[in-house]
Coordinates of C-alpha atoms in Angstrom, one line a residue:
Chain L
X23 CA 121.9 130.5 141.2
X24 CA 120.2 132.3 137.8
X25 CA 117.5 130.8 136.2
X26 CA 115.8 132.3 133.6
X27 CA 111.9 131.8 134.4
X28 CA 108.9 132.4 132.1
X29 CA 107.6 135.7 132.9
X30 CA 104.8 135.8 130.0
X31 CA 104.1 134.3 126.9
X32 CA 102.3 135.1 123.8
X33 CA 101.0 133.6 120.2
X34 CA 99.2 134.4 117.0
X35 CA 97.8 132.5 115.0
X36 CA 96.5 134.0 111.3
X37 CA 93.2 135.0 110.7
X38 CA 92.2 132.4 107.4
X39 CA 91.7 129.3 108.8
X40 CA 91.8 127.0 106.0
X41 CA 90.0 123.0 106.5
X42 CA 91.1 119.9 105.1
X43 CA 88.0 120.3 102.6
X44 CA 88.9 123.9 101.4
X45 CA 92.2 122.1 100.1
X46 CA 90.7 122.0 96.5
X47 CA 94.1 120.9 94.6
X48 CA 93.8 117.7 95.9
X49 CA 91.8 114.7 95.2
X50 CA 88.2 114.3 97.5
X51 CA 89.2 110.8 98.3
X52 CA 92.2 111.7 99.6
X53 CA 91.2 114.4 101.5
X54 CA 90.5 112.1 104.5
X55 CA 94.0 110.8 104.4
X56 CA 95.2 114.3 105.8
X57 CA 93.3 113.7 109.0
X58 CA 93.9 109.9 109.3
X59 CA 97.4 110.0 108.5
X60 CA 98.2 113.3 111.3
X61 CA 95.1 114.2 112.9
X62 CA 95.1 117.7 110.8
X63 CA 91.8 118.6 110.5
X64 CA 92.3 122.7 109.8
X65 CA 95.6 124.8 109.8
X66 CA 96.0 129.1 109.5
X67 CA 97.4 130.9 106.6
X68 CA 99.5 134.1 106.2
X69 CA 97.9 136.7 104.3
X70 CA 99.7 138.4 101.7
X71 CA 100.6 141.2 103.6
X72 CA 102.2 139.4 106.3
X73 CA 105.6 137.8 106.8
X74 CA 107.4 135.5 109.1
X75 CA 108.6 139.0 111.0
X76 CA 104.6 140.5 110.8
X77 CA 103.7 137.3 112.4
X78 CA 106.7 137.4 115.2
X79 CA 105.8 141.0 116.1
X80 CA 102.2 140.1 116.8
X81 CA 103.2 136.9 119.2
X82 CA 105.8 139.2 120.7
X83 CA 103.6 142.0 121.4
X84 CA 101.0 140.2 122.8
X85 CA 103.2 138.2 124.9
X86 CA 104.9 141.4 126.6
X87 CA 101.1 143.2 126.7
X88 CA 100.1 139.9 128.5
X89 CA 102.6 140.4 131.1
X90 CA 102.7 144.2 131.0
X91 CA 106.4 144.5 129.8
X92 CA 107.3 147.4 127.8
X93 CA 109.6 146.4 124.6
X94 CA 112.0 148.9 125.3
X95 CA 112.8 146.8 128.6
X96 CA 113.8 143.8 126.1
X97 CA 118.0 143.2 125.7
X98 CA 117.7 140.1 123.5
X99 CA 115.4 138.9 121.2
X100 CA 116.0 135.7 119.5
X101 CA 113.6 134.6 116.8
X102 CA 113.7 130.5 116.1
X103 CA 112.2 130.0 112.1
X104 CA 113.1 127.9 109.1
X105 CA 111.0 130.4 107.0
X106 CA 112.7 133.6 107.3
X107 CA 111.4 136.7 105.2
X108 CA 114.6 136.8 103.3
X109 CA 117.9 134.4 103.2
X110 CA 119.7 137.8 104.9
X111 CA 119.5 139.6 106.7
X112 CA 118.4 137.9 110.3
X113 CA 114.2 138.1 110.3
X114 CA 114.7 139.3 113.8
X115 CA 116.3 142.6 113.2
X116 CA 113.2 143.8 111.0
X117 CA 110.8 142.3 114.6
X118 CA 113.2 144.4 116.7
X119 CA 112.1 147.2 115.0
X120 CA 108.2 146.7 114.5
X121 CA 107.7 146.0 118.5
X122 CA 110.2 149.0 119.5
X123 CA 113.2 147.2 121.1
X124 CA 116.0 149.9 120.3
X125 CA 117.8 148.9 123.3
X126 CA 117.7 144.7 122.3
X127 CA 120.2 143.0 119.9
X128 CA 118.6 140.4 117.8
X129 CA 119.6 137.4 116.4
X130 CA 117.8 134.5 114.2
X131 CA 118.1 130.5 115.1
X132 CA 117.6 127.9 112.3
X133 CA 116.7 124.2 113.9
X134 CA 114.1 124.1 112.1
X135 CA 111.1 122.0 113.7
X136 CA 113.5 121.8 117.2
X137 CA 114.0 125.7 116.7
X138 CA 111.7 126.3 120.0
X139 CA 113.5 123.9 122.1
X140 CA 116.8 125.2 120.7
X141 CA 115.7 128.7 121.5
X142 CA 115.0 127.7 125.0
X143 CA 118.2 126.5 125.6
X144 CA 119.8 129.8 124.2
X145 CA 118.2 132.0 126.3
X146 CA 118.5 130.2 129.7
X147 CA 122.5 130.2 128.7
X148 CA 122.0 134.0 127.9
X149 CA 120.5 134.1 131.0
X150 CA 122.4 132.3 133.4
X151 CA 125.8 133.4 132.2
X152 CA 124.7 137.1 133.2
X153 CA 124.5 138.5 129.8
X154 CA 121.1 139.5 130.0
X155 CA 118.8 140.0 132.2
X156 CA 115.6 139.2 130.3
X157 CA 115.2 137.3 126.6
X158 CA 112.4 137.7 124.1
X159 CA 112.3 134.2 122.7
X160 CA 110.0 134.1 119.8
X161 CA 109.9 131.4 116.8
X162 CA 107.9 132.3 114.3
X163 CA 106.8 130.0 110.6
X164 CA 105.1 130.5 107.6
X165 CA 105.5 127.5 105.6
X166 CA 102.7 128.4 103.5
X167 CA 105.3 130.2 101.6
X168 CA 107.9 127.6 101.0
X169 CA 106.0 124.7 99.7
X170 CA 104.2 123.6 96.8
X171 CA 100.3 124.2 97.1
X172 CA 100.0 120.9 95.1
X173 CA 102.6 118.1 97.1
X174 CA 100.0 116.1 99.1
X175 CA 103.0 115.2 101.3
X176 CA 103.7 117.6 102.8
X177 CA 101.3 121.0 102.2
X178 CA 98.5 119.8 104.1
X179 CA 100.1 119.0 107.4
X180 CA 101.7 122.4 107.8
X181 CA 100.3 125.6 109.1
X182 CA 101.5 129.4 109.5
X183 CA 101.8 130.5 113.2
X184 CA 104.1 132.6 115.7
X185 CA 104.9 132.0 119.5
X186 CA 106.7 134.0 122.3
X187 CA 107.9 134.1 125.7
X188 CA 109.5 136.3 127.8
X189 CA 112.3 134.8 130.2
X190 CA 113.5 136.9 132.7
X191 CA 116.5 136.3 135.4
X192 CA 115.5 134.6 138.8
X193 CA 116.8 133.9 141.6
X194 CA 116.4 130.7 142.4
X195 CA 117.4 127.3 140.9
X196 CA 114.3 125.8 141.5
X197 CA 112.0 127.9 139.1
X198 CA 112.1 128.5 135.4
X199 CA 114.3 126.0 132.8
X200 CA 115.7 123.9 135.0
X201 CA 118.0 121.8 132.3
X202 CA 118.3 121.2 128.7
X203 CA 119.8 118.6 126.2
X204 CA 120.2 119.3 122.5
X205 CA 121.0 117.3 119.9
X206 CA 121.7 117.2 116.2
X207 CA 122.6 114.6 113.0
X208 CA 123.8 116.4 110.5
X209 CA 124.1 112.4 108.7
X210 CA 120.2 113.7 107.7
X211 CA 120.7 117.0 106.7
X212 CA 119.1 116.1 103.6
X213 CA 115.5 114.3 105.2
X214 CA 114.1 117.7 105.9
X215 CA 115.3 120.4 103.4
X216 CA 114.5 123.4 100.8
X217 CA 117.2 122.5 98.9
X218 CA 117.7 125.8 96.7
X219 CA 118.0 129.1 97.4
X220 CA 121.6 128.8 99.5
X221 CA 125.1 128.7 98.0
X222 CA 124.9 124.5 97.7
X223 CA 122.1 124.9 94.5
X224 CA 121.8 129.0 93.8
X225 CA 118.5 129.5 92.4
X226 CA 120.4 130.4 89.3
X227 CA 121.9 126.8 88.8
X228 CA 118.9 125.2 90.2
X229 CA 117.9 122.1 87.5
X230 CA 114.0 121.9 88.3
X231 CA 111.6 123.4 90.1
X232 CA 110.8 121.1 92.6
X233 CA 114.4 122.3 94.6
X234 CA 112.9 125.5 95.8
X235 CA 110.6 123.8 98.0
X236 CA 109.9 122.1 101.1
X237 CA 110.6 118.7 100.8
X238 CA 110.6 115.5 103.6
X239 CA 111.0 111.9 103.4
X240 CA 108.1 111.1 105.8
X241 CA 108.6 107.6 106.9
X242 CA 112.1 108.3 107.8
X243 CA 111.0 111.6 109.4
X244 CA 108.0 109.7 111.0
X245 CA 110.7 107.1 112.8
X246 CA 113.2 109.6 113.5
X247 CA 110.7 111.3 115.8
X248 CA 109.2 108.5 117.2
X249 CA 113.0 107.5 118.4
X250 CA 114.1 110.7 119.1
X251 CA 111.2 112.0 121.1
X252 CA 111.1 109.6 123.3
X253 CA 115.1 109.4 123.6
X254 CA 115.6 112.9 124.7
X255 CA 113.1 113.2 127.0
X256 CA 114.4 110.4 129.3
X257 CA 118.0 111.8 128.6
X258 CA 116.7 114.9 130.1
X259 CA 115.2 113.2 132.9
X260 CA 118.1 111.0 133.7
X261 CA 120.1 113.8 133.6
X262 CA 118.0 116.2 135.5
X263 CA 117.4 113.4 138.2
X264 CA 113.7 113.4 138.1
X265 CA 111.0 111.0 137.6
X266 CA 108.7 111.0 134.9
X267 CA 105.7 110.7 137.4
X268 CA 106.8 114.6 138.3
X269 CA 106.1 115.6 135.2
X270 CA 102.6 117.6 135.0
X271 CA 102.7 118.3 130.9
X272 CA 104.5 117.1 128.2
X273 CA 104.5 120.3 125.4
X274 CA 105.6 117.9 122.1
X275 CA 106.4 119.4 118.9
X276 CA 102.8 119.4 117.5
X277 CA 103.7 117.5 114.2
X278 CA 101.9 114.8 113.8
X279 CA 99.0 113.0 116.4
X280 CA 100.5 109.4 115.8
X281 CA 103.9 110.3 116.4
X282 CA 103.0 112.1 119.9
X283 CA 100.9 109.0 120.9
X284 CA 103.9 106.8 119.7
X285 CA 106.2 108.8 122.1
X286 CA 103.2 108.7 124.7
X287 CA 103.5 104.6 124.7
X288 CA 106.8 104.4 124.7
X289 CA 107.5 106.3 127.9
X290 CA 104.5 104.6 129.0
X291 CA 102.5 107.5 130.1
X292 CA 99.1 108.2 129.3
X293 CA 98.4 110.7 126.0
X294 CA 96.3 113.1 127.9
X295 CA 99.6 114.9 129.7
X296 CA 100.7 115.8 126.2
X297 CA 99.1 119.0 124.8
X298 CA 97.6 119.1 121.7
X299 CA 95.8 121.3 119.6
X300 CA 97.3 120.2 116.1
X301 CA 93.9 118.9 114.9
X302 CA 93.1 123.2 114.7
X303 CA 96.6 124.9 113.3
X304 CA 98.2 121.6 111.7
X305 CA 102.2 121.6 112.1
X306 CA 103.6 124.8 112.6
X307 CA 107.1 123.7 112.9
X308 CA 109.3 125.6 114.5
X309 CA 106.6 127.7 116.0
X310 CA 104.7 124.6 117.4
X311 CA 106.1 124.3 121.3
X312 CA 105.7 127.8 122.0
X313 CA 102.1 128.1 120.4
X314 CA 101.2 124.8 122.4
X315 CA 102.9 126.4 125.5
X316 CA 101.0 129.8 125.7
X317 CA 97.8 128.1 125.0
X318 CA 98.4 125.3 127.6
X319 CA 99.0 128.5 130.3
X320 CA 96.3 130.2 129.2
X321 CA 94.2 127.7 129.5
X322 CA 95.3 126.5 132.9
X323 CA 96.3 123.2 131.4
X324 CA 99.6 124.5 132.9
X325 CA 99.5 126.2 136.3
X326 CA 102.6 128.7 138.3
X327 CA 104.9 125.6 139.9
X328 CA 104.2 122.6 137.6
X329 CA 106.9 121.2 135.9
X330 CA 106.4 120.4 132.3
X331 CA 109.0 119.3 129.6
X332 CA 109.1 120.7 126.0
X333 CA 110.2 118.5 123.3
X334 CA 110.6 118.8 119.7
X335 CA 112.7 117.3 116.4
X336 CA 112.9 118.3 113.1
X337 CA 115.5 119.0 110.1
X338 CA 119.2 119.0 111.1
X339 CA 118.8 116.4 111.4
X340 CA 117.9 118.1 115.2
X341 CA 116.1 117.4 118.7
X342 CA 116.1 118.8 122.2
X343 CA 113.9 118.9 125.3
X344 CA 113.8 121.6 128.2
X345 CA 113.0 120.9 131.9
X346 CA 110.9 123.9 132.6
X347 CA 109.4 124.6 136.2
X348 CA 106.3 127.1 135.4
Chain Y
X171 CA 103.8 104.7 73.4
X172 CA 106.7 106.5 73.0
X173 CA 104.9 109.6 73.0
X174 CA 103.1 108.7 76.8
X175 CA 106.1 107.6 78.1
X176 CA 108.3 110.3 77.0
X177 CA 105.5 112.9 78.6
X178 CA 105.3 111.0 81.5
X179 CA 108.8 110.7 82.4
X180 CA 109.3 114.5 81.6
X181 CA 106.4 115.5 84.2
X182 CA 107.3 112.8 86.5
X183 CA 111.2 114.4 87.0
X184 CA 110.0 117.5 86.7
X185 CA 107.2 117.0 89.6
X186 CA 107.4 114.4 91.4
X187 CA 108.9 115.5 94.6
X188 CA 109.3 111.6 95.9
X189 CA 111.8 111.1 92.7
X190 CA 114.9 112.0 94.3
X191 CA 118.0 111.4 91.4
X192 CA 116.2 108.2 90.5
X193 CA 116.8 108.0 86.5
X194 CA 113.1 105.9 85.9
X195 CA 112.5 103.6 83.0
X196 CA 109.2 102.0 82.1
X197 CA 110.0 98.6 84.0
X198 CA 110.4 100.8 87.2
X199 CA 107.9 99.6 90.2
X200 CA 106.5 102.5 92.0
X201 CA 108.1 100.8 95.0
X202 CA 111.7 102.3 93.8
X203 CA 110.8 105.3 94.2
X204 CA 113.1 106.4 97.1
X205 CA 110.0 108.0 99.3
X206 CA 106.8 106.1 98.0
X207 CA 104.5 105.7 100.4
X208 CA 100.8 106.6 100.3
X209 CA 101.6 110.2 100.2
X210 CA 103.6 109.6 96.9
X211 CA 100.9 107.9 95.3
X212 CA 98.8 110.8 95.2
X213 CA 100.9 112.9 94.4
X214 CA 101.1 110.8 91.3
X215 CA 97.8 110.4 91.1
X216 CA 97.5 114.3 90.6
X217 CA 100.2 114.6 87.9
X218 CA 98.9 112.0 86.0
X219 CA 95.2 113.8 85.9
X220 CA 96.4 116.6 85.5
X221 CA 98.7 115.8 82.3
X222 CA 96.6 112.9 81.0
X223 CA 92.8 113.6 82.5
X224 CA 92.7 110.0 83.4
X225 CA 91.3 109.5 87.0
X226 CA 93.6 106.6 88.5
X227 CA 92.2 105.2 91.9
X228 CA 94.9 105.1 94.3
X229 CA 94.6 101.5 95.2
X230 CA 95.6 101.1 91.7
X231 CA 99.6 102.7 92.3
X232 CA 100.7 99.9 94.4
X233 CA 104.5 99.5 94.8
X234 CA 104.4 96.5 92.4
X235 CA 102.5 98.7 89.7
X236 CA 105.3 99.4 86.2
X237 CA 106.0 102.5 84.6
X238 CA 104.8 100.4 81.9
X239 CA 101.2 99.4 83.1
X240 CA 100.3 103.0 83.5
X241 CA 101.3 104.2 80.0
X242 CA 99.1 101.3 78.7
X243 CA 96.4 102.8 80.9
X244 CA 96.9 106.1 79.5
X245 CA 97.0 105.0 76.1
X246 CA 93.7 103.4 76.6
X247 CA 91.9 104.8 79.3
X248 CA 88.6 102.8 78.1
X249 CA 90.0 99.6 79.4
X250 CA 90.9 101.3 83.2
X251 CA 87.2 100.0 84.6
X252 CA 88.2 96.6 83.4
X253 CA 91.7 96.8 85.0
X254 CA 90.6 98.4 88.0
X255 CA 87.7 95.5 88.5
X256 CA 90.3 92.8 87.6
X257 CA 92.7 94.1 90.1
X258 CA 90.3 94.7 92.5
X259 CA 89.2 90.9 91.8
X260 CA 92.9 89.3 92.2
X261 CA 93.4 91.6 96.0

């Protein structure tokens, strides 16, 4: 049976590194809040120059470099973001063409926050079907862009950041993503949204200007992935007949340090098989998993045969897990 | 204290992201907001610096706080010490 297996993965984070104290535009005695409240302590920024496709091209080359892939071996590309360069066309096609991939199609996935675990899912069905024989999966955000500098809610939790990896076919159905469950709400399509800028509020008949940016209601958010989290992972385990004690690493969608200890005590395993590294690039949404994945490889967090689950949720409302045997 | 209010209320709608379609009057609690929470607060607590220069502590915009207190504060922002220590006093 095909599997698609991980064959090398890649990230890139920004160069500015921006703490919670460099955050100016907010009050100082709120400022420890930021940490409290999600364990952010510093996040990256975009430069000016770069966009959610300069980001994706730098993850995606260093992925295939890391591995020693040539893009011109690539057939599919599929970039997961919620911050695309431009509402058309697909973010992917202009990273198709920075890294060299004539011979790839390339297409973009919107989950949003689940966009890596959504991503997964895609190419191990590209995969296995016998479409392709290899995937560039990428997901790629720079949020830094869509909100407002001066919403305490939201702006200092969120980071710019890009992730890859590069699935190839196996051989075996014992390696690579094993099994994956997906899941969306659209009953919450409104908790986690930019509501202008599409054809439901044109930015020409937008009222206020307060629609063209990131917004989420963060105690609903906060529950939802509490819930959620913890729902689909032993969904995925129940249906993958495996035991949680099998489990080596838990790669959570790195939003928020109290909702990943939350999911930790619910399943009742300890915190320290869930990788974190939040606290230095804040929430990267879509881009989180994969981020967290490289560096848990490179690191040797995550070693050639463990298995590990990756787990996100986000705006969709949307949340999915992947069984992945490294 | 038409004049407060009336600025308020525009920079409020116009700002606050928490608002939602909420039409506010002064006898609004901060607790009707749809999304107050902590994060709200400061986000009010911004706006109303930035628009008024009054410095609000935060423990101040509690959900029970009115529309109505905080344009008296405004008004007279020589009296906020005493508030803030009389609040202070009665949590």
């Amino acid at each position: 049976m095909r599997s698609a297996v991980i064959a090398s993965t890649g990230s890139y984070l920004p160069e500015t590194v921006v703490s919670n104290e460099d955050l100016i535009q907010f009050p100082r005695a709120a400022i420890q809040m930021i940490g409290e409240k999600t364990g952010v302590f510093y996040r990256r920024v975009a430069s000016d120059k770069e966009c959610t496709s300069d980001l994706a091209a730098h993850a995606a080359l260093k992925c295939l470099e890391k591995g020693g892939y040539m893009a011109a071996q690539v057939e599919g590309i599929l970039l997961a973001t919620s911050s695309p360069d431009r509402m058309q066309p697909a973010t992917a096609t202009r990273v198709q063409h920075i890294i060299g991939a004539k011979k790839a199609f390339a297409f973009d996935i919107n989950s949003v926050c689940s966009g890596s675990t959504f991503g997964i899912a895609m190419a191990d069905a590209l995969i296995k079907s016998g479409y392709c024989e290899n995937v560039l999966l990428i997901a790629a955000e720079v949020y830094s862009r869509i909100m407002n500098q001066k919403d305490f809610a939201s702006y200092p939790f969120f980071g710019d950041g890009s992730g890859a990896v590069f699935f190839h076919a196996g051989n075996t159905s014992h390696e690579g993503v094993l099994h994956s469950c997906l899941r969306t709400d659209g009953s919450g399509s409104d908790t986690i949204s930019v509501p202008a800028g599409g054809t439901m509020m044109p930015f020409a008949k937008m009222t206020n200007a307060r629609f063209a940016f990131f917004k989420m209601k963060g105690i609903d958010v906060f529950n939802f992935a509490v819930d959620k989290g913890y729902e689909i992972v032993l969904q995925l385990l129940k249906e993958a007949e495996t035991s949680i004690s099998n489990i080596k690493c838990f790669i959570c969608h790195q939003a928020n340090v109290n909702i990943i200890q939350k999911i930790a005590h619910k399943l009742n395993v300890s915190v320290d098989r869930f990788f974190m590294n939040l606290s230095s690039y804040g929430n990267t949404a879509g881009a989180s998993v994969l981020i967290a994945l490289d560096e848990a490889i490179s690191a040797g967090v995550v070693q050639k045969g463990d298995l590990i689950i990756t787990v996100a949720f986000g705006g969709g409302l949307s949340w999915g897990a992947n069984l992945i045997r490294i | 204290m038409n004049d407060v209010w009336q600025k308020m209320k525009e920079v409020l709608v116009d700002n606050l992201f928490e608002i939602g379609d909420l039409l506010i009057t002064r006898d609004t609690r901060l607790g009707e907001i749809p999304d107050w929470d902590s994060m709200a607060a400061v986000n009010l607590q911004i706006l109303l610096h930035d628009t008024f220069h009054v410095d609000l502590p935060l423990d101040l915009l509690q959900e029970e706080t009115t529309f109505s207190e905080l344009i008296t504060l405004m008004e007279h922002p020589e009296k906020l010490s005493e508030v803030v220590r009389k609040f202070r006093e009665s949590n």
